[in-house]
Amino acid sequence: MSVLARVPSVAAPTALSVGPLIGYAGGPSFTLADGPLFGLPLAEIWFGLLFFLLGTFLFLDGFDFGVGALFATREDSAEREQFLTAIGPFWDGNEVWLVVFGGTLFATFPPVYATLFSRHYLLMFAILGALILRGMAPELYEQRHDEAWRRWWGRSFVVGSLTAPFFLGVFVAHWLFGVTALVSLQGLVVGLAVVTLTIVDGAAFLRIKTRGALRDDLRTDALLALGAYLVLLVLTLGLLYASPAIRPALVSAPSIALVLLSLTFATVYALATRADRYYMAVGAAAGLVFALVAVVAVLLYPELDPVTGLTVEEAVVSTIPLNLMTIGMAILLPLIFGYFAVLYSSFSGPAEEGEGY
Amino acid sequence: MIDPVLASRVQFALTTIVHIVFPVLTMGLAPFLIYFTWKDIRTGEAIYEQLRRFWTRIFAVSFAIGTVTGIVLEFEFGTNFAAFSTTAGDLFGGPLALEGLLAFMLEATFLGIFVFGRERVGNALYMLSALAVGIGTWLSAVWILIANSWMQTPRGYELAREGGQPVVTLVDPIAAYANPRFPWMFVHMQNAAVESVALFMAGVGAYYVFRHHVWGYSIENVRFWEATLKFGLLALVVTAPLQVLHGDLYARHVFETQPQKFAAMEAVWETDSYVPEYIVAFPTDVGDLLDPKAKDIFGIGIPGGASWLASGGDPQAVIQGLEEFSGPQPPVAIVFWSFRIMVALGFWFVLLGVWGGFRWWRGDLLTDDLLHKALMLSAPLGIIAVELGWIVTEVGRQPWVIQGVMRTRDGVSPGLTGGEAALTLAGFAVVYTGIFVVHTYVLYRIIRAGPPAVGSDESSGAERADSGGGPTGAGEGGG
């Protein structure tokens, strides 16, 4: 292309020298183009980090999805109001983890982002539709106090909160199993597993945020959801075992360890819920979420996309942007956890009525 | 069969046009909210608490809808423009990820504290959260515009081909991201956001002030609406002239770096000097109305105006005509008219600012009924001007998705079928119309309900002395 000739490719300013910054001439100097920072295996680190981001999203926004699902079980408008107050300050921030996951996948493994999202075209739009319903509902529910308005936005909240994790589960299942069809058994089972997992997560969160009889009622919901999740987890493991391409990775040590870890977290969750150890139950829910996501990561490594066979090393961006992203992430991730610590500690304990605006 | 390229382009245009409304509102409201919060904390005056709470409600609703419509845009690069995403991932993905990490996270987490935390957290943390929300909102624009400006004037990369697919590699991040286009876009966009919100505030305030002071209706919280009108007008007086000023400089930069876009903005087909700046231009033959290349034009123009604009003061300057560029042209009529109307609106806003400022100075701001009517009608025009500006920017660089590097039609996902793309497009047409209607309706309700009642509010107490002296609290429906 003739255009290329017009573009000067000046590579000089990518050289970084630490010395001058600290007032010391010589000093170690390197350029971003030389290779991965400190010789780190950056492709592998980013592969792990991506699933960590996905897990963080599922754990935190799982609160909101779970609350949305449990919202359907409550007829009393005061109780529904309490549910919304519980997630009110948090859900905006929680949802951003999905944006970060999507952006990071784009920034670090662009061919995977592009092929995965375009291959599961209609599924991605189903996720988006569910997220639109879920995201608009709590904000709009509060805008009018009459019955019809609240009934419709309440429904929108419930439907969005159930379908968003379901379609996300289907997406991950289709990614993992390499399914290209719109509907599959694997998608159904994993989708339902993710839905029940978010209810397990959300119920534990709500037990911190509520009081009295409502809090006691939620104990039953939490345990029922856990039971359903374990059944669906076993079915998922069965489907994975039945897939010849996945079986070897499934019976490997890391996968088995993660499955055993899941069972341990499930036991802790059940005991903590029965004993009203609220924070421990949320911790166990986090363990369940991250163990499930970690299993997916283990099964996907090193072929990030089973359909195209694109490996982590092949799909990763070039050295300079990868180094830049690594520096950015190393600075920003601790900062972001700081924000969340401030947010969650500012609203610790049961939610008070009438907060907002 | 439906063309997946066309359907994808229409879908992206539709989702962007609807989405941009919400960030414009949040970016524009941010400085106002920071100021109101600061004054509320420092003075404790009821009016600032009312201003903060009222405009926070509008901010929060717009932010929630902006979030969901924004996720759609992020995903559409992968779903509909997979070839572009693969080609440009090296340069384009990073800013997008950093937008989420550096800007959106800050905004979304501290918004929780800002909206719900007044009673929970101390003044310092509350003020900090207002600042964090505002800074986060503006930083979002930084990253998005870094990504966009690279698409307009790409630099700092190398282009190679891997199996037929062009792949861009980042070689010089400073050249790529400290792009010369970026400062123009950022200043123009942020000023436009504040200007749009200023117009909106002035219009809303003018409505109630008009009903009270001109029509003589008894209006609750008149002091609040007067303050709203004044804050809006004040911001308009500052932002409107600035917008015209750097808009002119920005256009000069476009002329230097994207001459084809500039020629489309001016509808210059043949290279010429002393090119007039047409205020209006119509073909004399009705049959030529939709033909952007029609020759017999009735136009009112400033002689040498376009040349003067392009060169920065030389009416004799030569402008390259569209005929000189080989290959397809951008849809000239859309670009030409969007640019024209945007510029006209920009001057109208300056006039409004001068007019309102003059009335304020003269002391009859609250009673000039014609001014109030003009402000009311102009309330949505700022956002319309922003939309038109983006149409000039994005349509004007067509057929390129990355100027000079990749055609838009080559960026579409290779496996996408027309049926799929049409299905989601139809879905979005319905859903986004619904979103837009609901948002407008909710804004209408918030505005109609007025500011929330605050303890010992003397302004409403004076208005409604018979109601028992307590907070009036219309719409609260006490239990």
XYZ file of C-alpha atoms in Angstrom, chain A residues 156-294:
139
model
C -36.868 -6.758 33.979
C -34.457 -6.952 36.919
C -35.256 -10.618 37.558
C -35.143 -11.662 33.904
C -31.904 -9.767 33.269
C -30.296 -11.165 36.412
C -31.154 -14.733 35.440
C -30.355 -14.550 31.738
C -27.087 -12.575 31.956
C -25.216 -15.236 33.980
C -26.969 -17.975 32.012
C -25.790 -16.657 28.645
C -22.351 -15.967 30.080
C -22.232 -19.592 31.176
C -23.318 -20.698 27.716
C -20.603 -18.488 26.216
C -17.878 -19.981 28.408
C -19.154 -23.507 27.723
C -19.143 -22.946 23.972
C -15.678 -21.426 24.198
C -14.369 -24.357 26.254
C -16.092 -27.169 24.363
C -15.530 -25.497 21.004
C -19.250 -25.494 20.260
C -20.224 -23.376 17.271
C -23.964 -24.114 17.311
C -26.384 -21.716 18.951
C -27.830 -24.262 21.387
C -26.093 -27.184 23.050
C -26.436 -29.482 26.050
C -23.102 -28.249 27.384
C -24.280 -24.658 27.134
C -27.505 -25.435 28.967
C -25.804 -27.259 31.845
C -22.962 -24.781 32.329
C -25.363 -21.839 31.918
C -27.600 -23.165 34.686
C -24.547 -23.921 36.827
C -23.419 -20.304 36.558
C -26.925 -19.055 37.398
C -27.076 -21.176 40.558
C -23.547 -20.111 41.460
C -24.534 -16.445 41.311
C -27.509 -17.215 43.574
C -25.156 -18.946 46.033
C -22.978 -15.827 45.870
C -25.802 -13.303 46.051
C -27.575 -15.064 48.930
C -24.390 -14.977 51.013
C -23.978 -11.279 50.227
C -27.610 -10.516 51.088
C -27.297 -12.214 54.441
C -24.700 -9.592 55.354
C -26.901 -6.795 54.088
C -30.210 -7.781 55.736
C -31.532 -8.358 59.234
C -34.053 -10.421 61.201
C -36.570 -12.757 59.610
C -35.516 -11.913 56.065
C -31.946 -12.860 56.864
C -33.145 -16.173 58.323
C -35.283 -16.893 55.266
C -32.285 -16.414 53.047
C -30.442 -19.243 54.790
C -32.764 -21.763 53.109
C -32.367 -20.062 49.718
C -28.588 -20.144 50.063
C -28.477 -23.846 50.890
C -30.944 -24.777 48.145
C -28.901 -22.862 45.601
C -25.728 -24.572 46.798
C -27.350 -27.986 46.380
C -28.488 -27.128 42.867
C -25.029 -25.814 41.993
C -23.330 -28.995 43.166
C -25.668 -31.140 41.060
C -24.973 -28.980 37.995
C -21.236 -28.989 38.726
C -21.249 -32.784 38.722
C -23.162 -32.785 35.422
C -20.657 -30.325 33.974
C -17.753 -32.519 35.060
C -19.510 -35.485 33.461
C -19.828 -33.620 30.159
C -16.184 -32.594 30.313
C -15.154 -36.184 30.982
C -17.263 -37.330 28.055
C -15.412 -35.027 25.692
C -12.356 -36.870 24.337
C -10.462 -33.654 23.648
C -10.884 -32.377 27.198
C -10.668 -35.591 29.238
C -6.838 -35.727 29.530
C -6.704 -32.194 30.906
C -9.593 -32.925 33.258
C -7.933 -35.904 34.899
C -4.709 -33.965 35.393
C -3.562 -32.989 38.867
C -4.463 -29.262 38.751
C -8.053 -29.928 37.629
C -8.616 -32.594 40.237
C -7.157 -30.346 42.917
C -9.507 -27.524 41.899
C -12.532 -29.807 41.941
C -11.604 -31.014 45.426
C -11.101 -27.398 46.438
C -14.605 -26.628 45.150
C -16.055 -29.366 47.310
C -14.185 -27.989 50.316
C -15.514 -24.495 49.669
C -19.024 -25.914 49.297
C -18.723 -27.579 52.698
C -17.411 -24.384 54.274
C -20.256 -22.437 52.660
C -22.886 -24.816 53.984
C -21.457 -24.850 57.511
C -20.909 -21.097 57.610
C -24.437 -20.459 56.358
C -25.966 -22.715 58.964
C -23.862 -21.141 61.690
C -24.656 -17.590 60.510
C -21.005 -16.838 59.831
C -21.916 -14.319 57.145
C -18.518 -13.145 55.994
C -17.103 -16.647 55.937
C -19.978 -17.697 53.664
C -19.141 -14.902 51.225
C -15.504 -15.964 51.322
C -16.514 -19.547 50.533
C -18.686 -18.293 47.656
C -15.646 -16.442 46.309
C -13.694 -19.705 46.558
C -16.385 -21.536 44.586
C -16.406 -18.886 41.845
C -12.637 -18.683 41.453
C -12.245 -22.479 41.559
C -14.749 -22.869 38.707
C -13.094 -20.178 36.599
C -9.678 -21.682 37.334
